[in-house]
């Protein structure tokens, strides 16, 4: 029996918050390997339940961290750097408890998080010299040349297509992995000793192709799973793992609503009527233009508790230039109206407002905040992170060519330091109005 170890590494950054995150691609690979007879274990360095970290709201919360030396390239950033997640003694103990694996698979989700993944690879190598190590995730897909040069992994998995990943693992492991098998709808979350929430993804990519977003770059073809199978998977998770909180990580959950999310939500509503007490969350933005009266009512009845709308910027022409006309300010206001009429409170709703995107002025960000607050919901300030291969990355790289060589400089927190006074003013304004709004509830 082949022994496979999965590793979701530490986050080394300025801050780290767990919005129900799970390494779904890694878990999907692990699920199929386990079903085909391999012995599979997971070390999730940032699993807050395993670390005993307290929840803040609905199973989300801060990941504990310890101060570390800042990478030299970030020496100019006036913030402390930390390693978030499991301590080294626990990590090494878990490595040794599993025994020598036949293959180790490490994931790295953000381009600017690679230092945590490289560290995991080094520790695995020190414990088990000669064991092959594979590295995948968005970092590898978006920064393949950097990963080839610096990661130290034996195999890189830049593919996002499931058959391609399955084919590669088949070749590494021999006959143990059946090539051609579809991606599993049911993820095996029993790799987690304690589980407070699960994450799901029911579609890949997004048809809007915004010039700053990773979704169209990672998944050029938009696809959605069978809604009946998704609804069955949600029922299975809640019964098997007794979790209440489920987060959808789709980039375009509401696109084609009648054929996709309505059918999932109708399935969920049936389960709620059988007594399942569920809370759903949409930490990724949803499209305001897709929020009709029917969609809002179904979302409320299904038990959504966290809904984030992607407004990004309200400047006339912004969405025509950068997002295939996905939204108008009127469509945003209509969407908020439908959601509040359905029963959602301001505490459950928020709108993402983008800061730091090349070409967007601080004045336009302040104006967008006003529009969000006038609609009666909270703003969620999202700082821009350059995504290699997107048109806005090219704009950003013209101003700072080092972005092409050093993924640590993609860190979303860095754009706050280009113009700290403006950022602080915007942040203070957003916080003040958000607090006033919450106090009025
Ligand atoms: S609409 Fe959202 S998910 Fe789709 S491309 Fe634009 S930013 Fe990305």
Coordinates of C-alpha atoms and ligand atoms in Angstrom, one line a residue:
X1 CA 0.0 0.0 0.0
X2 CA 1.4 3.4 -1.0
X3 CA 1.7 6.0 1.7
X4 CA 0.9 9.6 0.6
X5 CA 1.3 12.7 2.8
X6 CA -0.5 15.9 2.0
X7 CA 0.8 19.2 3.4
X8 CA -1.1 22.5 3.6
X9 CA 1.8 24.7 4.7
X10 CA 2.2 27.7 7.0
X11 CA 1.3 31.2 5.9
X12 CA 4.2 33.7 6.3
X13 CA 2.7 37.2 6.0
X14 CA 1.7 40.3 7.9
X15 CA -1.7 38.9 8.9
X16 CA -3.7 35.7 8.4
X17 CA -7.5 35.2 8.9
X18 CA -9.2 31.9 8.3
X19 CA -12.5 32.5 6.4
X20 CA -13.4 28.7 6.4
X21 CA -10.4 28.1 4.1
X22 CA -9.6 24.5 3.2
X23 CA -7.0 23.3 0.5
X24 CA -9.7 21.8 -1.7
X25 CA -7.5 20.8 -4.6
X26 CA -5.1 18.9 -2.3
X27 CA -8.0 17.3 -0.5
X28 CA -9.6 16.2 -3.8
X29 CA -6.3 14.4 -4.8
X30 CA -6.1 12.9 -1.4
X31 CA -9.7 11.7 -1.5
X32 CA -9.2 9.8 -4.8
X33 CA -5.8 8.3 -3.6
X34 CA -7.5 7.0 -0.5
X35 CA -10.4 5.5 -2.4
X36 CA -7.9 3.7 -4.6
X37 CA -6.2 2.0 -1.7
X38 CA -3.4 4.4 -0.7
X39 CA -2.8 5.3 3.0
X40 CA -3.2 9.1 3.0
X41 CA -2.7 11.6 5.8
X42 CA -2.9 15.4 5.9
X43 CA -0.8 17.9 7.9
X44 CA -2.8 21.2 7.6
X45 CA -0.5 23.7 9.3
X46 CA -3.2 26.4 9.4
X47 CA -6.1 24.3 10.6
X48 CA -7.4 26.4 13.5
X49 CA -9.6 23.6 14.9
X50 CA -6.5 21.4 15.2
X51 CA -4.5 24.2 16.7
X52 CA -7.2 24.8 19.3
X53 CA -7.6 28.5 18.2
X54 CA -10.9 30.1 19.2
X55 CA -13.7 31.0 16.7
X56 CA -14.6 34.6 16.2
X57 CA -17.8 34.3 14.2
X58 CA -19.5 31.3 12.5
X59 CA -16.4 29.1 12.7
X60 CA -14.1 31.8 11.2
X61 CA -11.2 33.4 13.1
X62 CA -7.6 34.5 13.4
X63 CA -4.8 32.0 12.8
X64 CA -2.2 32.2 15.6
X65 CA 1.3 33.2 14.6
X66 CA 4.8 33.9 15.8
X67 CA 7.1 36.7 14.7
X68 CA 9.7 35.8 12.2
X69 CA 12.4 37.8 10.3
X70 CA 11.0 39.6 7.3
X71 CA 12.3 38.5 3.9
X72 CA 14.9 41.0 2.8
X73 CA 12.8 42.1 -0.2
X74 CA 10.1 43.3 2.2
X75 CA 12.6 45.1 4.6
X76 CA 11.1 48.5 3.6
X77 CA 7.6 47.5 4.8
X78 CA 6.9 48.9 8.3
X79 CA 5.0 45.9 9.6
X80 CA 6.0 42.8 11.6
X81 CA 6.1 39.5 9.7
X82 CA 4.8 36.3 11.2
X83 CA 4.6 32.6 10.6
X84 CA 1.0 31.6 11.1
X85 CA 0.0 28.1 12.0
X86 CA 1.4 24.9 13.6
X87 CA 4.6 25.0 15.7
X88 CA 7.7 23.1 14.4
X89 CA 7.6 20.4 17.1
X90 CA 4.0 19.5 16.3
X91 CA 4.8 19.5 12.5
X92 CA 7.8 17.2 12.9
X93 CA 5.9 14.9 15.3
X94 CA 3.1 14.5 12.7
X95 CA 5.7 13.8 10.0
X96 CA 7.3 11.1 12.1
X97 CA 4.1 9.6 13.3
X98 CA 3.0 8.9 9.7
X99 CA 6.2 7.1 8.8
X100 CA 8.2 7.3 5.6
X101 CA 5.8 8.2 2.8
X102 CA 6.1 7.2 -0.9
X103 CA 5.1 10.7 -2.0
X104 CA 4.5 14.0 -0.4
X105 CA 2.2 16.6 -2.0
X106 CA 2.4 20.2 -0.8
X107 CA 0.1 23.0 -1.9
X108 CA 0.7 26.7 -2.1
X109 CA -2.4 28.8 -2.7
X110 CA -1.2 32.4 -3.0
X111 CA 1.7 33.4 -5.2
X112 CA 3.2 35.5 -2.3
X113 CA 2.9 32.6 0.2
X114 CA 5.6 30.5 -1.3
X115 CA 8.0 30.8 1.6
X116 CA 5.8 28.7 3.8
X117 CA 5.5 26.0 1.2
X118 CA 9.3 26.0 0.6
X119 CA 9.8 25.6 4.3
X120 CA 7.5 22.6 4.4
X121 CA 9.5 21.0 1.5
X122 CA 12.8 21.6 3.3
X123 CA 11.4 20.0 6.6
X124 CA 10.0 17.0 4.7
X125 CA 13.4 16.5 2.9
X126 CA 15.3 16.7 6.2
X127 CA 13.0 14.1 7.8
X128 CA 12.7 11.8 4.7
X129 CA 15.7 12.2 2.3
X130 CA 14.9 10.7 -1.1
X131 CA 11.1 10.8 -0.8
X132 CA 9.7 12.5 -3.9
X133 CA 7.9 15.8 -3.1
X134 CA 5.3 17.4 -5.5
X135 CA 4.2 21.1 -5.3
X136 CA 0.9 22.4 -6.7
X137 CA -1.6 25.2 -6.1
X138 CA -2.1 28.7 -7.6
X139 CA 1.5 29.7 -6.9
X140 CA 2.8 27.0 -9.2
X141 CA 0.1 27.7 -11.9
X142 CA 0.9 31.4 -11.9
X143 CA 4.7 31.5 -11.2
X144 CA 5.9 28.3 -12.8
X145 CA 9.4 29.6 -13.7
X146 CA 9.9 30.9 -10.1
X147 CA 8.8 27.5 -8.7
X148 CA 11.1 25.6 -11.1
X149 CA 14.1 27.7 -10.1
X150 CA 13.5 28.0 -6.3
X151 CA 11.1 25.5 -4.8
X152 CA 13.3 22.4 -4.6
X153 CA 10.3 20.2 -5.4
X154 CA 10.7 17.0 -7.5
X155 CA 7.4 17.5 -9.3
X156 CA 5.4 20.7 -10.1
X157 CA 1.7 20.6 -10.8
X158 CA 0.8 23.7 -12.7
X159 CA -2.3 22.0 -14.2
X160 CA -5.7 23.0 -13.1
X161 CA -7.4 20.3 -15.2
X162 CA -8.3 17.3 -13.1
X163 CA -7.4 14.6 -15.8
X164 CA -4.0 16.2 -16.3
X165 CA -3.3 16.1 -12.6
X166 CA -4.5 12.5 -12.3
X167 CA -2.3 11.5 -15.2
X168 CA 0.8 13.0 -13.6
X169 CA 0.2 11.3 -10.3
X170 CA -0.5 8.0 -12.1
X171 CA 2.9 8.2 -13.7
X172 CA 4.6 9.0 -10.4
X173 CA 2.9 6.3 -8.4
X174 CA 2.6 3.6 -11.0
X175 CA -0.8 1.9 -11.4
X176 CA -2.2 3.0 -8.0
X177 CA -4.1 6.0 -9.4
X178 CA -6.7 5.5 -12.1
X179 CA -6.2 8.0 -14.9
X180 CA -9.4 9.3 -16.5
X181 CA -11.3 9.3 -13.2
X182 CA -13.5 12.4 -12.7
X183 CA -12.8 14.9 -9.9
X184 CA -14.6 13.8 -6.7
X185 CA -17.8 15.6 -5.8
X186 CA -17.5 14.4 -2.2
X187 CA -14.3 15.5 -0.5
X188 CA -13.0 13.3 2.3
X189 CA -12.8 15.7 5.2
X190 CA -12.0 12.9 7.7
X191 CA -8.3 13.9 7.1
X192 CA -9.1 16.5 9.8
X193 CA -9.2 15.2 13.4
X194 CA -11.5 18.1 14.3
X195 CA -13.8 19.8 11.9
X196 CA -15.7 23.0 12.5
X197 CA -16.6 23.9 9.0
X198 CA -16.3 22.7 5.4
X199 CA -15.5 24.5 2.2
X200 CA -17.0 23.6 -1.2
X201 CA -16.6 24.8 -4.8
X202 CA -19.3 24.1 -7.3
X203 CA -17.9 25.8 -10.4
X204 CA -14.5 26.8 -11.8
X205 CA -13.6 30.1 -13.5
X206 CA -15.8 33.1 -14.3
X207 CA -17.2 34.3 -17.6
X208 CA -16.6 38.0 -16.8
X209 CA -12.8 38.0 -17.2
X210 CA -12.0 41.1 -15.1
X211 CA -8.6 42.4 -16.0
X212 CA -7.3 42.1 -12.4
X213 CA -8.6 38.7 -11.4
X214 CA -7.0 35.2 -11.2
X215 CA -10.2 33.2 -12.0
X216 CA -10.1 33.6 -15.8
X217 CA -6.4 33.0 -15.9
X218 CA -6.6 29.8 -13.8
X219 CA -9.7 28.4 -15.4
X220 CA -10.1 29.9 -19.0
X221 CA -13.3 27.8 -19.5
X222 CA -16.2 28.4 -17.1
X223 CA -17.8 25.1 -15.8
X224 CA -20.3 24.2 -13.2
X225 CA -20.9 20.9 -11.3
X226 CA -24.2 19.0 -11.4
X227 CA -26.4 20.9 -8.9
X228 CA -28.1 17.7 -7.7
X229 CA -24.8 16.2 -6.8
X230 CA -23.7 19.3 -5.0
X231 CA -26.9 19.3 -2.9
X232 CA -26.3 15.6 -2.1
X233 CA -22.7 16.4 -1.1
X234 CA -23.9 19.2 1.3
X235 CA -26.4 16.8 2.9
X236 CA -23.6 14.2 3.3
X237 CA -21.2 16.7 4.9
X238 CA -23.6 18.0 7.4
X239 CA -24.7 14.5 8.5
X240 CA -21.3 12.8 8.4
X241 CA -19.3 15.6 10.0
X242 CA -22.0 17.4 12.0
X243 CA -20.7 20.8 10.8
X244 CA -23.1 23.8 10.7
X245 CA -20.9 26.2 8.7
X246 CA -20.3 25.7 5.0
X247 CA -18.5 28.2 2.8
X248 CA -18.8 28.3 -1.0
X249 CA -15.6 29.3 -2.7
X250 CA -16.9 29.7 -6.2
X251 CA -15.8 32.7 -8.2
X252 CA -19.2 32.9 -10.0
X253 CA -21.7 31.1 -7.8
X254 CA -24.7 33.0 -9.1
X255 CA -23.9 32.9 -12.8
X256 CA -26.7 30.9 -14.6
X257 CA -28.6 30.9 -11.4
X258 CA -31.8 29.2 -12.6
X259 CA -29.9 26.1 -13.8
X260 CA -27.3 26.0 -11.0
X261 CA -27.5 27.8 -7.7
X262 CA -31.3 27.8 -7.5
X263 CA -31.3 24.0 -7.8
X264 CA -28.6 23.7 -5.1
X265 CA -30.5 26.1 -2.8
X266 CA -33.8 24.3 -3.3
X267 CA -32.0 21.1 -2.3
X268 CA -30.6 22.8 0.8
X269 CA -34.0 24.2 1.8
X270 CA -35.5 20.7 1.6
X271 CA -32.8 19.5 4.0
X272 CA -33.5 22.4 6.4
X273 CA -37.1 21.4 6.5
X274 CA -35.9 18.0 7.7
X275 CA -34.3 19.7 10.6
X276 CA -30.7 20.4 9.5
X277 CA -29.5 23.7 11.0
X278 CA -27.0 25.0 8.5
X279 CA -25.2 28.3 8.0
X280 CA -23.8 29.2 4.6
X281 CA -21.1 31.7 3.7
X282 CA -20.0 33.4 0.5
X283 CA -16.5 34.9 1.3
X284 CA -15.8 35.3 -2.4
X285 CA -17.8 38.1 -4.0
X286 CA -21.0 37.3 -5.8
X287 CA -22.3 39.2 -8.9
X288 CA -24.8 41.9 -8.0
X289 CA -26.4 41.7 -11.4
X290 CA -27.4 38.1 -10.7
X291 CA -29.2 38.8 -7.5
X292 CA -32.8 38.8 -8.4
X293 CA -35.8 38.7 -6.0
X294 CA -36.0 35.0 -6.4
X295 CA -32.2 34.4 -5.8
X296 CA -32.2 36.6 -2.7
X297 CA -35.3 34.8 -1.3
X298 CA -33.7 31.4 -1.9
X299 CA -30.4 32.4 -0.3
X300 CA -32.2 33.7 2.8
X301 CA -34.3 30.6 3.1
X302 CA -31.3 28.3 2.6
X303 CA -29.6 29.9 5.6
X304 CA -26.9 32.2 4.1
X305 CA -25.2 34.2 6.9
X306 CA -22.3 35.9 5.1
X307 CA -22.9 37.4 1.6
X308 CA -20.3 39.6 -0.1
X309 CA -21.1 41.5 -3.2
X310 CA -18.3 42.5 -5.6
X311 CA -18.7 46.2 -6.3
X312 CA -15.0 47.0 -6.4
X313 CA -15.4 50.5 -7.8
X314 CA -18.3 52.8 -8.7
X315 CA -16.5 55.1 -11.2
X316 CA -18.5 55.3 -14.4
X317 CA -16.8 53.2 -17.0
X318 CA -14.8 51.1 -14.5
X319 CA -16.7 47.9 -15.2
X320 CA -16.9 48.5 -18.9
X321 CA -13.1 48.9 -19.0
X322 CA -12.1 46.2 -16.6
X323 CA -14.8 43.6 -16.2
X324 CA -16.9 43.0 -19.4
X325 CA -19.6 45.3 -18.0
X326 CA -20.5 43.0 -15.2
X327 CA -22.1 45.7 -13.0
X328 CA -23.6 49.2 -12.8
X329 CA -24.2 51.2 -9.6
X330 CA -28.0 50.8 -10.2
X331 CA -27.6 47.0 -10.4
X332 CA -25.7 47.1 -7.1
X333 CA -28.4 49.1 -5.3
X334 CA -31.1 46.8 -6.8
X335 CA -29.2 43.8 -5.5
X336 CA -29.0 45.2 -1.9
X337 CA -32.7 46.0 -2.1
X338 CA -33.6 42.4 -3.0
X339 CA -31.4 41.0 -0.3
X340 CA -32.7 43.3 2.5
X341 CA -36.3 42.7 1.3
X342 CA -35.6 39.0 1.6
X343 CA -34.7 39.4 5.2
X344 CA -30.9 39.9 5.3
X345 CA -29.5 42.3 7.8
X346 CA -26.6 44.8 7.4
X347 CA -24.5 42.5 9.6
X348 CA -24.9 39.7 7.1
X349 CA -24.1 41.7 4.0
X350 CA -21.0 43.5 2.7
X351 CA -19.6 44.8 -0.5
X352 CA -16.0 44.5 -1.6
X353 CA -14.3 47.8 -2.5
X354 CA -11.0 47.6 -4.2
X355 CA -8.0 49.6 -3.1
X356 CA -4.6 49.9 -4.9
X357 CA -5.6 48.8 -8.4
X358 CA -3.4 50.7 -10.9
X359 CA -5.3 53.7 -12.3
X360 CA -7.9 53.9 -9.4
X361 CA -7.6 57.1 -7.4
X362 CA -8.1 57.3 -3.6
X363 CA -11.0 59.7 -4.3
X364 CA -12.8 57.1 -6.4
X365 CA -12.4 54.6 -3.6
X366 CA -13.9 57.1 -1.1
X367 CA -16.8 57.7 -3.5
X368 CA -17.4 53.9 -3.8
X369 CA -17.4 53.6 0.0
X370 CA -20.1 56.3 0.1
X371 CA -22.3 54.4 -2.4
X372 CA -21.9 51.2 -0.3
X373 CA -22.8 52.9 2.9
X374 CA -25.7 54.8 1.3
X375 CA -27.1 51.4 0.3
X376 CA -27.1 50.5 4.1
X377 CA -24.5 47.8 4.1
X378 CA -20.9 47.4 5.3
X379 CA -17.9 47.9 3.0
X380 CA -15.1 45.4 2.9
X381 CA -11.9 47.0 1.8
X382 CA -10.0 44.6 -0.4
X383 CA -6.4 45.4 -1.3
X384 CA -5.2 44.7 -4.8
X385 CA -2.8 41.8 -5.4
X386 CA -1.2 41.7 -8.8
X387 CA -1.9 38.3 -10.5
X388 CA 0.7 37.2 -13.1
X389 CA -0.7 36.9 -16.6
X390 CA -3.5 39.4 -16.2
X391 CA -3.7 42.8 -18.0
X392 CA -3.5 44.7 -14.7
X393 CA -0.4 42.8 -13.7
X394 CA 1.3 44.1 -16.9
X395 CA 0.3 47.6 -15.9
X396 CA 1.6 47.1 -12.3
X397 CA 4.8 45.5 -13.6
X398 CA 5.5 48.5 -15.9
X399 CA 5.7 50.6 -12.7
X400 CA 7.6 47.9 -10.8
X401 CA 9.4 45.4 -13.0
X402 CA 10.5 43.4 -9.9
X403 CA 7.0 42.0 -9.7
X404 CA 8.0 39.7 -12.6
X405 CA 10.8 38.2 -10.6
X406 CA 9.7 38.2 -6.9
X407 CA 6.2 36.9 -6.0
X408 CA 6.5 38.2 -2.5
X409 CA 5.9 41.6 -4.0
X410 CA 2.4 40.5 -5.1
X411 CA 1.4 40.6 -1.4
X412 CA -1.9 42.5 -1.2
X413 CA -0.8 44.2 2.0
X414 CA 2.0 46.0 0.2
X415 CA -0.2 48.3 -1.8
X416 CA -1.3 50.0 1.5
X417 CA 2.3 51.2 1.8
X418 CA 2.6 53.0 -1.5
X419 CA 0.5 55.9 -0.2
X420 CA 0.0 55.2 3.5
X421 CA -1.8 58.5 4.3
X422 CA -4.5 57.9 1.7
X423 CA -4.9 54.3 2.7
X424 CA -5.2 55.2 6.4
X425 CA -7.8 57.8 5.6
X426 CA -9.9 55.4 3.5
X427 CA -9.6 52.7 6.1
X428 CA -10.6 55.0 8.9
X429 CA -13.6 56.2 6.9
X430 CA -14.7 52.6 6.1
X431 CA -14.3 51.5 9.8
X432 CA -16.1 54.5 11.2
X433 CA -19.2 54.1 9.0
X434 CA -19.2 50.3 9.4
X435 CA -19.1 50.7 13.2
X436 CA -21.9 53.2 13.1
X437 CA -24.0 50.9 10.9
X438 CA -23.5 48.0 13.2
X439 CA -24.3 50.1 16.3
X440 CA -27.6 51.1 14.7
X441 CA -28.8 47.5 14.3
Ligands
LIG1 S1 -16.5 38.9 -11.8 FE1 -15.3 38.5 -10.0 S2 -14.7 36.3 -10.2 FE2 -15.4 37.1 -12.2 S3 -13.5 37.7 -13.3 FE3 -14.4 39.5 -12.3 S4 -13.4 39.6 -10.2 FE4 -13.0 37.6 -11.1

